[in-house]
XYZ file of C-alpha atoms in Angstrom:
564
model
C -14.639 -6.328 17.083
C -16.335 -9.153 14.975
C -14.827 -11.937 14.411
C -13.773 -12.715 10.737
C -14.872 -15.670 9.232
C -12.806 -17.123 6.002
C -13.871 -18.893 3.155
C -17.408 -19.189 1.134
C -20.685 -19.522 2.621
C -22.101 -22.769 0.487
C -25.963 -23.537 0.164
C -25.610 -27.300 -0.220
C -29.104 -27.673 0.065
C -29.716 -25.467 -2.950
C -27.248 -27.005 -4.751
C -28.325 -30.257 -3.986
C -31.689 -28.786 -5.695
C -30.162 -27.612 -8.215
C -28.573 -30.639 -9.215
C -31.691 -32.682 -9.107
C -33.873 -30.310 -11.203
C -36.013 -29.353 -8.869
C -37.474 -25.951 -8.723
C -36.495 -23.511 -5.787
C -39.479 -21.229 -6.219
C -42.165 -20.811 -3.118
C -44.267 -23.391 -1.895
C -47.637 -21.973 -2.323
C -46.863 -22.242 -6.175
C -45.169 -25.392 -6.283
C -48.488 -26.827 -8.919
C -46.538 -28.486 -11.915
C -46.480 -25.925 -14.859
C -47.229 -22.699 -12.127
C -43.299 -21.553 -12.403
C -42.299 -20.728 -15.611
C -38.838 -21.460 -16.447
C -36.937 -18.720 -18.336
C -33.808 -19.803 -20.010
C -31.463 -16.369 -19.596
C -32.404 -16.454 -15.680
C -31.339 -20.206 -15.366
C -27.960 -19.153 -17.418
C -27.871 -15.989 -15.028
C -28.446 -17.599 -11.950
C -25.827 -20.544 -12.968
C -23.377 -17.616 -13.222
C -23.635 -16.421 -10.116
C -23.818 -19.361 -7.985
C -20.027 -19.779 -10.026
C -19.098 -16.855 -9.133
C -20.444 -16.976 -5.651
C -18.307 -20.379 -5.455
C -14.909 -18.312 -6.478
C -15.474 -15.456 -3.741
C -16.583 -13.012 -6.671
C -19.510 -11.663 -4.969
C -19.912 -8.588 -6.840
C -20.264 -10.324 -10.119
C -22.616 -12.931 -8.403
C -24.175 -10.055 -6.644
C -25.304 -8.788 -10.301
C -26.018 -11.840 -12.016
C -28.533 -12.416 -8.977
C -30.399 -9.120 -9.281
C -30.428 -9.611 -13.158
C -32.425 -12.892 -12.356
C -34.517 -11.109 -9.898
C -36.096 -8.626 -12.266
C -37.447 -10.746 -14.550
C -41.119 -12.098 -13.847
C -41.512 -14.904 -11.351
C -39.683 -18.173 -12.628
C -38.404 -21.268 -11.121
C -34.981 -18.987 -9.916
C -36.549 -15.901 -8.634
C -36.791 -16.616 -4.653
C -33.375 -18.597 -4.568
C -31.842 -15.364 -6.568
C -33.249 -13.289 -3.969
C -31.516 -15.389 -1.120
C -28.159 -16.286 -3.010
C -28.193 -11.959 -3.715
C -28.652 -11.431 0.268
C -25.529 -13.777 0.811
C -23.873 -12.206 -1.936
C -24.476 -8.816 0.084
C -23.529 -10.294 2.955
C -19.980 -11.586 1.910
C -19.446 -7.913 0.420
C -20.560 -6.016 3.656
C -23.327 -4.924 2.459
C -25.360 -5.239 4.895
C -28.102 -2.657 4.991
C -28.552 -3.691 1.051
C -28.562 -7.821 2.236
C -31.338 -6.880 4.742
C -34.212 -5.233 1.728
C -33.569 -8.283 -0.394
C -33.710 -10.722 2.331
C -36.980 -8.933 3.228
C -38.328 -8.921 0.055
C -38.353 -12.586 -0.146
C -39.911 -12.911 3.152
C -42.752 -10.256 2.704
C -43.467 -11.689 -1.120
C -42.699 -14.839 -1.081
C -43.996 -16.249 2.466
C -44.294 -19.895 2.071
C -41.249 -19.762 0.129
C -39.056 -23.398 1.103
C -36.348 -20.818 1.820
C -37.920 -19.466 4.826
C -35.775 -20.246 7.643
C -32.706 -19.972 6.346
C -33.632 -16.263 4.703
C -34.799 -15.798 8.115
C -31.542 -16.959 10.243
C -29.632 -14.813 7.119
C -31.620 -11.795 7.733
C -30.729 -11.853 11.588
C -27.340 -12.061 10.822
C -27.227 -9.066 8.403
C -29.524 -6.947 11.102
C -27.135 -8.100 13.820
C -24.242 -6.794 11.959
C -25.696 -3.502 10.612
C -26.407 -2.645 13.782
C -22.522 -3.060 14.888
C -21.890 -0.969 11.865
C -23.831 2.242 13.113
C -23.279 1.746 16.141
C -20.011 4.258 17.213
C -16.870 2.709 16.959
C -14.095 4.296 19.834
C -11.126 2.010 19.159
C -9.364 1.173 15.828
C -6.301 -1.657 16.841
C -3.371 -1.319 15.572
C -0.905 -3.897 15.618
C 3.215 -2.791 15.273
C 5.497 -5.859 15.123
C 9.263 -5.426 14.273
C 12.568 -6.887 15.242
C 13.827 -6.042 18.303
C 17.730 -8.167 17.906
C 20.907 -6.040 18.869
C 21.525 -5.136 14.857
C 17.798 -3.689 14.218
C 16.721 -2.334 17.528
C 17.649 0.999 16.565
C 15.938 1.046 13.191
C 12.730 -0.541 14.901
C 13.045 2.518 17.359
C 13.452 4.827 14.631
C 10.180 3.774 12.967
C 8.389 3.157 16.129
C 9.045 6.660 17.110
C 7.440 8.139 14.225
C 4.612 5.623 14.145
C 3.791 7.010 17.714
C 4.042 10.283 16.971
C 1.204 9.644 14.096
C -0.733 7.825 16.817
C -0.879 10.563 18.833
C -1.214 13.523 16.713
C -4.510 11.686 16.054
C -5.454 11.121 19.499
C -5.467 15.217 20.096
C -2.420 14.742 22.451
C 0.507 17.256 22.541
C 4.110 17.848 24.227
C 4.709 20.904 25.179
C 7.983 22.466 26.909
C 7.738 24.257 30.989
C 9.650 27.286 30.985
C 11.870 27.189 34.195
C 11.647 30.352 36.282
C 13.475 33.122 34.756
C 13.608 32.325 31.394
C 11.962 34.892 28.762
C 8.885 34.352 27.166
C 9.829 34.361 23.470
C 12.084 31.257 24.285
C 8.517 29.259 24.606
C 7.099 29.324 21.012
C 6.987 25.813 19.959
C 4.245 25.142 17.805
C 3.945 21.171 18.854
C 1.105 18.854 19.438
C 0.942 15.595 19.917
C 2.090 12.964 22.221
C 0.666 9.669 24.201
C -2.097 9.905 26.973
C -4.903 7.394 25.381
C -2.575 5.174 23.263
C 1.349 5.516 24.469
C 2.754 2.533 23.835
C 6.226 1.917 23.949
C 8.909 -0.209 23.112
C 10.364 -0.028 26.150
C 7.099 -2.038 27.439
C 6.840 -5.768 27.877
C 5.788 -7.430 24.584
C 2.435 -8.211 24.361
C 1.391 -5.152 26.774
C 0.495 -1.611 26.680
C 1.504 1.374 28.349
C -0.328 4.774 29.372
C 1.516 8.356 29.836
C -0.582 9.877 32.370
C -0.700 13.853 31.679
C 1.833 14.441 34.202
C 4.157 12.443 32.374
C 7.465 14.300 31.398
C 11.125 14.108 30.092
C 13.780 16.645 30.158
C 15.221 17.842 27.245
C 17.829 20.266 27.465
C 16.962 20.955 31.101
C 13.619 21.903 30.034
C 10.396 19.915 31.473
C 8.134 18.638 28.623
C 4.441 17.429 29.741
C 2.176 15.764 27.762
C -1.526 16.758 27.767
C -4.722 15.971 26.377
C -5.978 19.210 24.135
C -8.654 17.472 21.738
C -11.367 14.766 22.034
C -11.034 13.101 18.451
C -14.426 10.889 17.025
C -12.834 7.382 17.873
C -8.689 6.525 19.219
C -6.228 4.551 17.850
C -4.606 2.174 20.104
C -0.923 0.381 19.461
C -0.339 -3.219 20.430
C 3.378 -4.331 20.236
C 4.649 -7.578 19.591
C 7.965 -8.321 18.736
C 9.304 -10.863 15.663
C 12.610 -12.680 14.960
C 14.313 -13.295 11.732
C 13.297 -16.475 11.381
C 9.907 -17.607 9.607
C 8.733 -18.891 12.467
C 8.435 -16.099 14.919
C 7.028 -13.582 12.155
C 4.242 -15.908 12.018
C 3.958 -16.093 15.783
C 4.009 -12.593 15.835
C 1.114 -11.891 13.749
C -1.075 -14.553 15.337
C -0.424 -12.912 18.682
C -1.469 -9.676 17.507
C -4.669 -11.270 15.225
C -5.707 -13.958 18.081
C -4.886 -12.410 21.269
C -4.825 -8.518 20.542
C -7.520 -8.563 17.990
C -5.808 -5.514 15.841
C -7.441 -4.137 12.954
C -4.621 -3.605 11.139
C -0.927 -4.757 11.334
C 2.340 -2.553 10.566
C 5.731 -4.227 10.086
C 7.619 -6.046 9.652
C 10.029 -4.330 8.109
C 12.532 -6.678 5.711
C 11.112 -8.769 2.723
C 12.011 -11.549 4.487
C 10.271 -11.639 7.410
C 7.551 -9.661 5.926
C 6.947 -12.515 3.465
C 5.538 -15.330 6.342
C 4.264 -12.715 8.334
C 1.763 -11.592 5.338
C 1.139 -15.181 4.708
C -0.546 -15.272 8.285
C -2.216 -11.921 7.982
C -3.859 -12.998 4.480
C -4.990 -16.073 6.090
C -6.765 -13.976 8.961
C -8.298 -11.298 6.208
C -6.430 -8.515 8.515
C -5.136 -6.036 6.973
C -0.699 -5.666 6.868
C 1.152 -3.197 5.601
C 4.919 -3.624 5.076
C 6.888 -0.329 5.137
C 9.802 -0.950 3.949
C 9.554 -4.343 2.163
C 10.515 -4.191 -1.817
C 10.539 -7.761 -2.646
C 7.363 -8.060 -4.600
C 6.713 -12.243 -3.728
C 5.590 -10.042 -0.163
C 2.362 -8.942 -1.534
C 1.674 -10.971 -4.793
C -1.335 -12.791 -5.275
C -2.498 -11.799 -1.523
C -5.560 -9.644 -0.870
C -5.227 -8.213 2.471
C -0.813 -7.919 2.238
C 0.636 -4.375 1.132
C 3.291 -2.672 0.060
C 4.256 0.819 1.410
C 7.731 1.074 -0.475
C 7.268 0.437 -4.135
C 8.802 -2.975 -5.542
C 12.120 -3.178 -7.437
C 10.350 -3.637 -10.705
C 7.592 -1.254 -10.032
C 10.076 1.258 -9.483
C 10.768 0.874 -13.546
C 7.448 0.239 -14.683
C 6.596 3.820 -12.667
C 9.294 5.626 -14.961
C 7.840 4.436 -17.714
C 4.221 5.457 -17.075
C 5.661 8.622 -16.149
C 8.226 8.701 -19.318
C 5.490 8.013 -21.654
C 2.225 10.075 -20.015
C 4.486 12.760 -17.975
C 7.180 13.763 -19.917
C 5.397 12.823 -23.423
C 8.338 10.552 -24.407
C 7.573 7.789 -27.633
C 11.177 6.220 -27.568
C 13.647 4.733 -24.692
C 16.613 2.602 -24.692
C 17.533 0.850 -21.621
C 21.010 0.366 -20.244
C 21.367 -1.700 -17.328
C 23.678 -3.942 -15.309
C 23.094 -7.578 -16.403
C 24.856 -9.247 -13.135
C 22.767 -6.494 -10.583
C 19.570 -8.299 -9.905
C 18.110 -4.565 -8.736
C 18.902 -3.112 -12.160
C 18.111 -5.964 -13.868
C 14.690 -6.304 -12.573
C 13.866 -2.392 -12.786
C 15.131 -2.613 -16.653
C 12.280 -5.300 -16.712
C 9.723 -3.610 -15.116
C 10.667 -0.891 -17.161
C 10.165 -2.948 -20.521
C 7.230 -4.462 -19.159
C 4.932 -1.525 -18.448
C 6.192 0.647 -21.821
C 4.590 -2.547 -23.895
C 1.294 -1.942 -22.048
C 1.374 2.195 -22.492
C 3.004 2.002 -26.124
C 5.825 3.155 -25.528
C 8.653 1.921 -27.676
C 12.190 0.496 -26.617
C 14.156 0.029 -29.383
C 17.099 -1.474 -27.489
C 18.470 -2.390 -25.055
C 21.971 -2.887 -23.553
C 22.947 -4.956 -21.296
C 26.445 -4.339 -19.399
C 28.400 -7.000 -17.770
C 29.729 -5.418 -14.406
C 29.862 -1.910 -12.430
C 32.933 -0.663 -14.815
C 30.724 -1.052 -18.033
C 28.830 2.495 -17.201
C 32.488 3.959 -17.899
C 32.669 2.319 -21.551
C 29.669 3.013 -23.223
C 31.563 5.132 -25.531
C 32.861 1.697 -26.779
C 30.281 -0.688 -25.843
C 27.986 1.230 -28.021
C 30.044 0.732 -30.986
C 29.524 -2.964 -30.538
C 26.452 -4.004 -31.988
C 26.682 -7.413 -31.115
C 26.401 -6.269 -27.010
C 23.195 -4.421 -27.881
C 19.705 -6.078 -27.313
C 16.939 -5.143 -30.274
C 13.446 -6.625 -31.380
C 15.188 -7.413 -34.639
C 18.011 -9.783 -35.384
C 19.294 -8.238 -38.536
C 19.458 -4.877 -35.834
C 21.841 -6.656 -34.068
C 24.531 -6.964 -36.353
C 24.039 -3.917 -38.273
C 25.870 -1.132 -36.817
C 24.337 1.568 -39.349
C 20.789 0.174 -38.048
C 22.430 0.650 -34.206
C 23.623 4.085 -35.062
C 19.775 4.673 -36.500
C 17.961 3.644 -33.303
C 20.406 5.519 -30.767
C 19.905 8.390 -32.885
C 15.587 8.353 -33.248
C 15.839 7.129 -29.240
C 14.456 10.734 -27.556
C 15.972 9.557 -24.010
C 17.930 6.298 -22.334
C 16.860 4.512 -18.754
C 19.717 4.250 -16.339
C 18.682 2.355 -13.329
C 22.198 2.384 -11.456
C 22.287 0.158 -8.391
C 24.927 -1.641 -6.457
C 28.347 -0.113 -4.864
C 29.678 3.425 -6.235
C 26.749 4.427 -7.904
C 27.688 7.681 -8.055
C 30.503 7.090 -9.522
C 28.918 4.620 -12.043
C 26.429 7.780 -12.958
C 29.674 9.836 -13.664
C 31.031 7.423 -15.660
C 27.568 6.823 -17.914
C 27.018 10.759 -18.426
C 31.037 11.630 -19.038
C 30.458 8.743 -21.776
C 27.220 9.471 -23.074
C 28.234 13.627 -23.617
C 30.834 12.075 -25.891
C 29.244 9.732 -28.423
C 25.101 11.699 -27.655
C 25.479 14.653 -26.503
C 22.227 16.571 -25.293
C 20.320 13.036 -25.128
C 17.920 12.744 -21.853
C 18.531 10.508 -19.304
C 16.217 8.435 -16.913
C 17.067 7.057 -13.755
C 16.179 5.700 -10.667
C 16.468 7.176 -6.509
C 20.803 6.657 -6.492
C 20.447 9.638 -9.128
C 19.109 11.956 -6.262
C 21.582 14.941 -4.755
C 24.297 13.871 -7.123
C 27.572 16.061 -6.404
C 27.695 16.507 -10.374
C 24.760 18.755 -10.978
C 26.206 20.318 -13.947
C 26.556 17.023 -16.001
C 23.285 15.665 -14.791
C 21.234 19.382 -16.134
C 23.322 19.099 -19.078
C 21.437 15.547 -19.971
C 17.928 16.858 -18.088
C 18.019 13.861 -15.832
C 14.611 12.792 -14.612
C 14.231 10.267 -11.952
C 12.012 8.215 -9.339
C 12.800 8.725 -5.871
C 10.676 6.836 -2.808
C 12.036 9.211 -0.197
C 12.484 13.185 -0.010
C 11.861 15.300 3.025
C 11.427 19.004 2.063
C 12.975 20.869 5.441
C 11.582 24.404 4.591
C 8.036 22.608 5.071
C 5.906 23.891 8.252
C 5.136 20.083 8.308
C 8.285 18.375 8.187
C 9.647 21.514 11.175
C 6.813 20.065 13.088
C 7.279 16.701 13.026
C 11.139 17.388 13.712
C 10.014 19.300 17.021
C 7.846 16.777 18.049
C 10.454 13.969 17.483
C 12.782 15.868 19.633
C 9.985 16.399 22.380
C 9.383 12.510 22.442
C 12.728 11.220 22.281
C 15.255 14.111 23.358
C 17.168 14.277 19.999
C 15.854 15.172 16.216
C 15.485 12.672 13.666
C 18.434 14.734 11.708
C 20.905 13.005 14.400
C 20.163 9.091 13.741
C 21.659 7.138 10.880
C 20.640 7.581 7.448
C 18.618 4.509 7.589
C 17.014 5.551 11.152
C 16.573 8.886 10.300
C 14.332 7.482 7.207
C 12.424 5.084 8.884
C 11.273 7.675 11.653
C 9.178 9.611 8.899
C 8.330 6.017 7.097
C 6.834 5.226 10.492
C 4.912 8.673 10.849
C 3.867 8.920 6.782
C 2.613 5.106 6.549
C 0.308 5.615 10.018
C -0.872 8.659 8.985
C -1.880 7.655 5.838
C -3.501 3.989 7.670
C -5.153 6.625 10.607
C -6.721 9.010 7.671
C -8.060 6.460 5.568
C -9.087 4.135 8.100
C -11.895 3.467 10.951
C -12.837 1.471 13.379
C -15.954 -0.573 12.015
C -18.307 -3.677 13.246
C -16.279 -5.855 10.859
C -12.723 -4.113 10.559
C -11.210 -2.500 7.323
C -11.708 -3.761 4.389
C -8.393 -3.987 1.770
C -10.548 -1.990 -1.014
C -10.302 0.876 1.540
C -6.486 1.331 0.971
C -6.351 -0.116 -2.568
C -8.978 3.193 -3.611
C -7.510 5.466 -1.321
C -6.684 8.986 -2.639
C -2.693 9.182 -2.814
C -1.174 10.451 0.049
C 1.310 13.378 0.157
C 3.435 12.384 3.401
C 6.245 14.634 4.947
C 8.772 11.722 3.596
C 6.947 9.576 1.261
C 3.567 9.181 -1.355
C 1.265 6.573 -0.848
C -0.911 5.554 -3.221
C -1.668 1.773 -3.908
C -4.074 2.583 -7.274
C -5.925 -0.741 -7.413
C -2.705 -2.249 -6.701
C -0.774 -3.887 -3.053
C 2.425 -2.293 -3.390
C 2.578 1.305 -3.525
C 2.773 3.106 -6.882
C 3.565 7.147 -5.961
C 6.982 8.053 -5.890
C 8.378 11.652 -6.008
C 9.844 12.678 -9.787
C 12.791 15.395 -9.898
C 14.776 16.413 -12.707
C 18.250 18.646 -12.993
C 17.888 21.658 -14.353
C 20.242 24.496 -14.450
C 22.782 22.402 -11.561
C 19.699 21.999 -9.319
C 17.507 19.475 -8.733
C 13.558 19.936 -9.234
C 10.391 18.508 -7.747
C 7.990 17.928 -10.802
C 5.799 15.214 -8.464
């Protein structure tokens, strides 16, 4: 694989040109008054070099081909070179090759010459890496591996592997001892590690192979692993193992970067440690994907750090986009829990994306501590409590009354200990003072044991994790867990059980929009990606680094629905 360079290709010498006036067009016209100098492609070509300078190739990119179409002036053959490093910076490299060309083939005594020249190599060289077939794509796994998180890193190993291998055309399948009957032997399952089995059980650092003869018993049945399909290029796993300190995150991820040379990283899986070990990957410009980070200081302001599990606030800015273009709501008041930084900061999420999509809060109320979601009844009778744009609102109770009344449904994000008994508490008070008004709410409101109350208010929620066990898919995947490991998925922890389809959804969606390339994948590639519709989770980053699909249900007649 290439290596990656970082940081801005500079042409002092140009700008050293630049800066004494002198023109930059080709020798053989160098005759005082020969080069005309046209005042929009000085301005254009000032722009770009700018932009160049900030790492905003695309826009220098087009202010350089804007200069390049006007007739020869003093800017035209240092356009033409400043575009090919433009191109080059962006990867495009088939594009960086015509221009360079062009300036060669036109402009042949240009002062340029050997540097275009030494450019164009470059941008042949790595073209031809480009088309040339790729076999490998590197993916690095890091996660804890302490006596408290072992299990969880398991867990989401497990299911990462089973990703790995599903694309790798390898499969598990069970041996029938002697004797038993046919039907018995009708698992649908492929997968499993011939090319690419790591494991965790393996040194850090190193890889392991199952050979096809490999097996385990479950159940006093053999299982072997075999190779059944040839796919167009493999992905390999590289394991390295981090702390929970700062220190060995970072020490992870240079590992895997300087000695592994991975493509891509997944892991680690806590804000915390996620946090330094993104700050290494952006400073490589190799790709990391957190999968269960929500902290949002993970990803922000990096280019190459990402999200799988939407943020805390993005969480409520998501149910608003969805209250306002979904559900074709104008109006919604907010009730959260002041001293619960998770509610707090979806309420503000919330608030913050309905001022971008117009959608109106008129107020908001703020409650003090877990019990408050049992008093609304009274709290709402207390203007003072109540948060509004206006501060005559807030000490008129008519004007209170007014708003709660033209208010078409109220945000609930409930977080913290006893949620579900904070939710009962919120809807038993709500029936009371509004009855019939619409609640929103965040992933606690899932599979409450109160179905009747929560249909009665048409609750409509966010949820980051659902697994549908009627779907061919997810009975798969639960087969071919039990084939690697000798138990289902169902049997682990909550948590565990979670993070084994987190690990297979967030490679599959890294192995299907990804490939192995001259100069490894590019963050654009998963920013642009089409959302993915995972056995356990969506993925779709829409422009953004943290994910921004999450599954929408409602209540409805004392069920719960799937509307996304």
């Amino acid at each position: 694989m290439a290596t990656r360079r970082s940081g801005s290709v500079y042409v002092f010498g140009l700008l050293l040109l630049l800066s004494m006036g002198m023109p930059v067009a080709p020798s053989h016209a160098q005759q005082a008054g020969a080069i005309p100098e046209i005042e929009n492609a000085e301005l254009l070509f000032e722009e770009g070099v700018a932009a160049f300078e900030r790492g905003e190739y695309e826009t220098a990119h087009e202010r350089f081909r804007l200069v390049s179409e006007y007739a020869l002036n003093r800017k035209t053959t240092a356009a033409l070179l400043m575009d090919g490093k433009a191109l080059v910076q962006l990867g495009r490299y088939r594009d960086a090759v015509g221009r360079l060309e062009a300036l060669l083939n036109q402009y042949a005594e240009t002062t340029y010459r050997d540097e275009a020249a030494r450019l164009l190599e470059r941008a042949r060289r790595r073209l031809q890496e480009e088309t040339q077939a790729q076999d490998t794509l590197r993916v690095g796994v890091t996660l804890p591996m302490g006596a408290a998180e072992v299990s969880l890193s398991q867990a989401l190993f497990n299911g990462i592997r089973l990703a790995v291998d599903e694309h790798n055309g390898l499969r598990r399948r069970y041996i029938r001892p002697p004797g038993l009957r046919t039907e018995a032997d009708t698992f649908e399952v492929y997968d499993t590690a011939r090319l690419a089995g790591d494991s965790l059980a393996a040194a850090d650092g190193e890889t392991t192979v199952a050979a096809p003869a490999d097996t385990v018993r479950v159940d006093s049945l053999r299982v072997v692993a075999e190779q059944v399909e040839r796919p167009d290029w493999v992905a390999k796993m590289y394991f390295r193992r981090t702390g929970p300190r700062p220190k060995a995150a970072r020490a992870a991820v240079d590992s895997l970067v300087q000695l592994d040379d991975v493509d891509v990283i997944l892991g680690p899986i806590r804000s915390r440690v996620a946090r330094p070990a993104g700050e290494r990957a952006e400073a490589a410009r190799v790709p990391l994907v957190a999968p269960m980070a929500t902290d949002e200081s993970v990803s922000e302001g990096k280019n190459y750090v990402f999200q799988a599990n939407p943020t805390i606030p993005d969480r409520g800015r998501i149910m608003a986009r969805t209250a306002k273009n979904g559900l074709l709501i104008n109006r919604v008041g907010i009730v959260y829990e002041e001293g619960n930084g998770l509610s707090a900061r979806m309420a503000e999420g919330f608030r913050e994306e309905a001022r971008r999509q117009g959608l109106t809060v008129p107020l908001s109320i703020p409650l003090q501590g877990g019990r408050d979601w049992s008093r609304l009844p009274t709290l709402l009778t207390d203007s003072t409590l109540i948060e509004t744009g206006s501060r005559r609102a807030r000490r008129d109770s008519a004007t209170i009354d007014s708003l709660l009344a033209e208010t078409e449904a109220l945000y609930l994000p409930v977080s913290g200990r006893g949620t579900a008994g904070k939710i009962q508490g919120a809807l038993t008070g709500l029936r009371q003072i509004l009855p019939g008004k619409r609640v929103l709410g965040n992933a606690e409101w899932h599979d409450l044991p109160f179905k009747e109350a929560a249909s009665t208010a048409v609750a409509t929620y966010t949820n980051g994790f659902y697994v549908q066990t009627d779907r061919p898919a997810v009975q798969r995947f639960v087969r071919r867990y039990r084939l690697l490991t000798g138990s289902p998925p169902d049997e682990l922890a909550t948590s565990g059980r979670r993070l084994a389809y987190v690990g297979y959804d967030v490679a599959r969606f890294l192995l299907t929009t990804l490939s192995p390339s001259g100069t490894g994948p590019t963050p654009r590639a998963l920013r642009t990606a089409p959302t993915y519709e995972g056995i356990g989770m969506r993925i779709g980053f829409q422009g953004e680094n943290a994910n921004q699909a999450l599954f929408i249900h409602r209540y409805r007649d004392q069920r719960t629905e799937l509307l996304r």
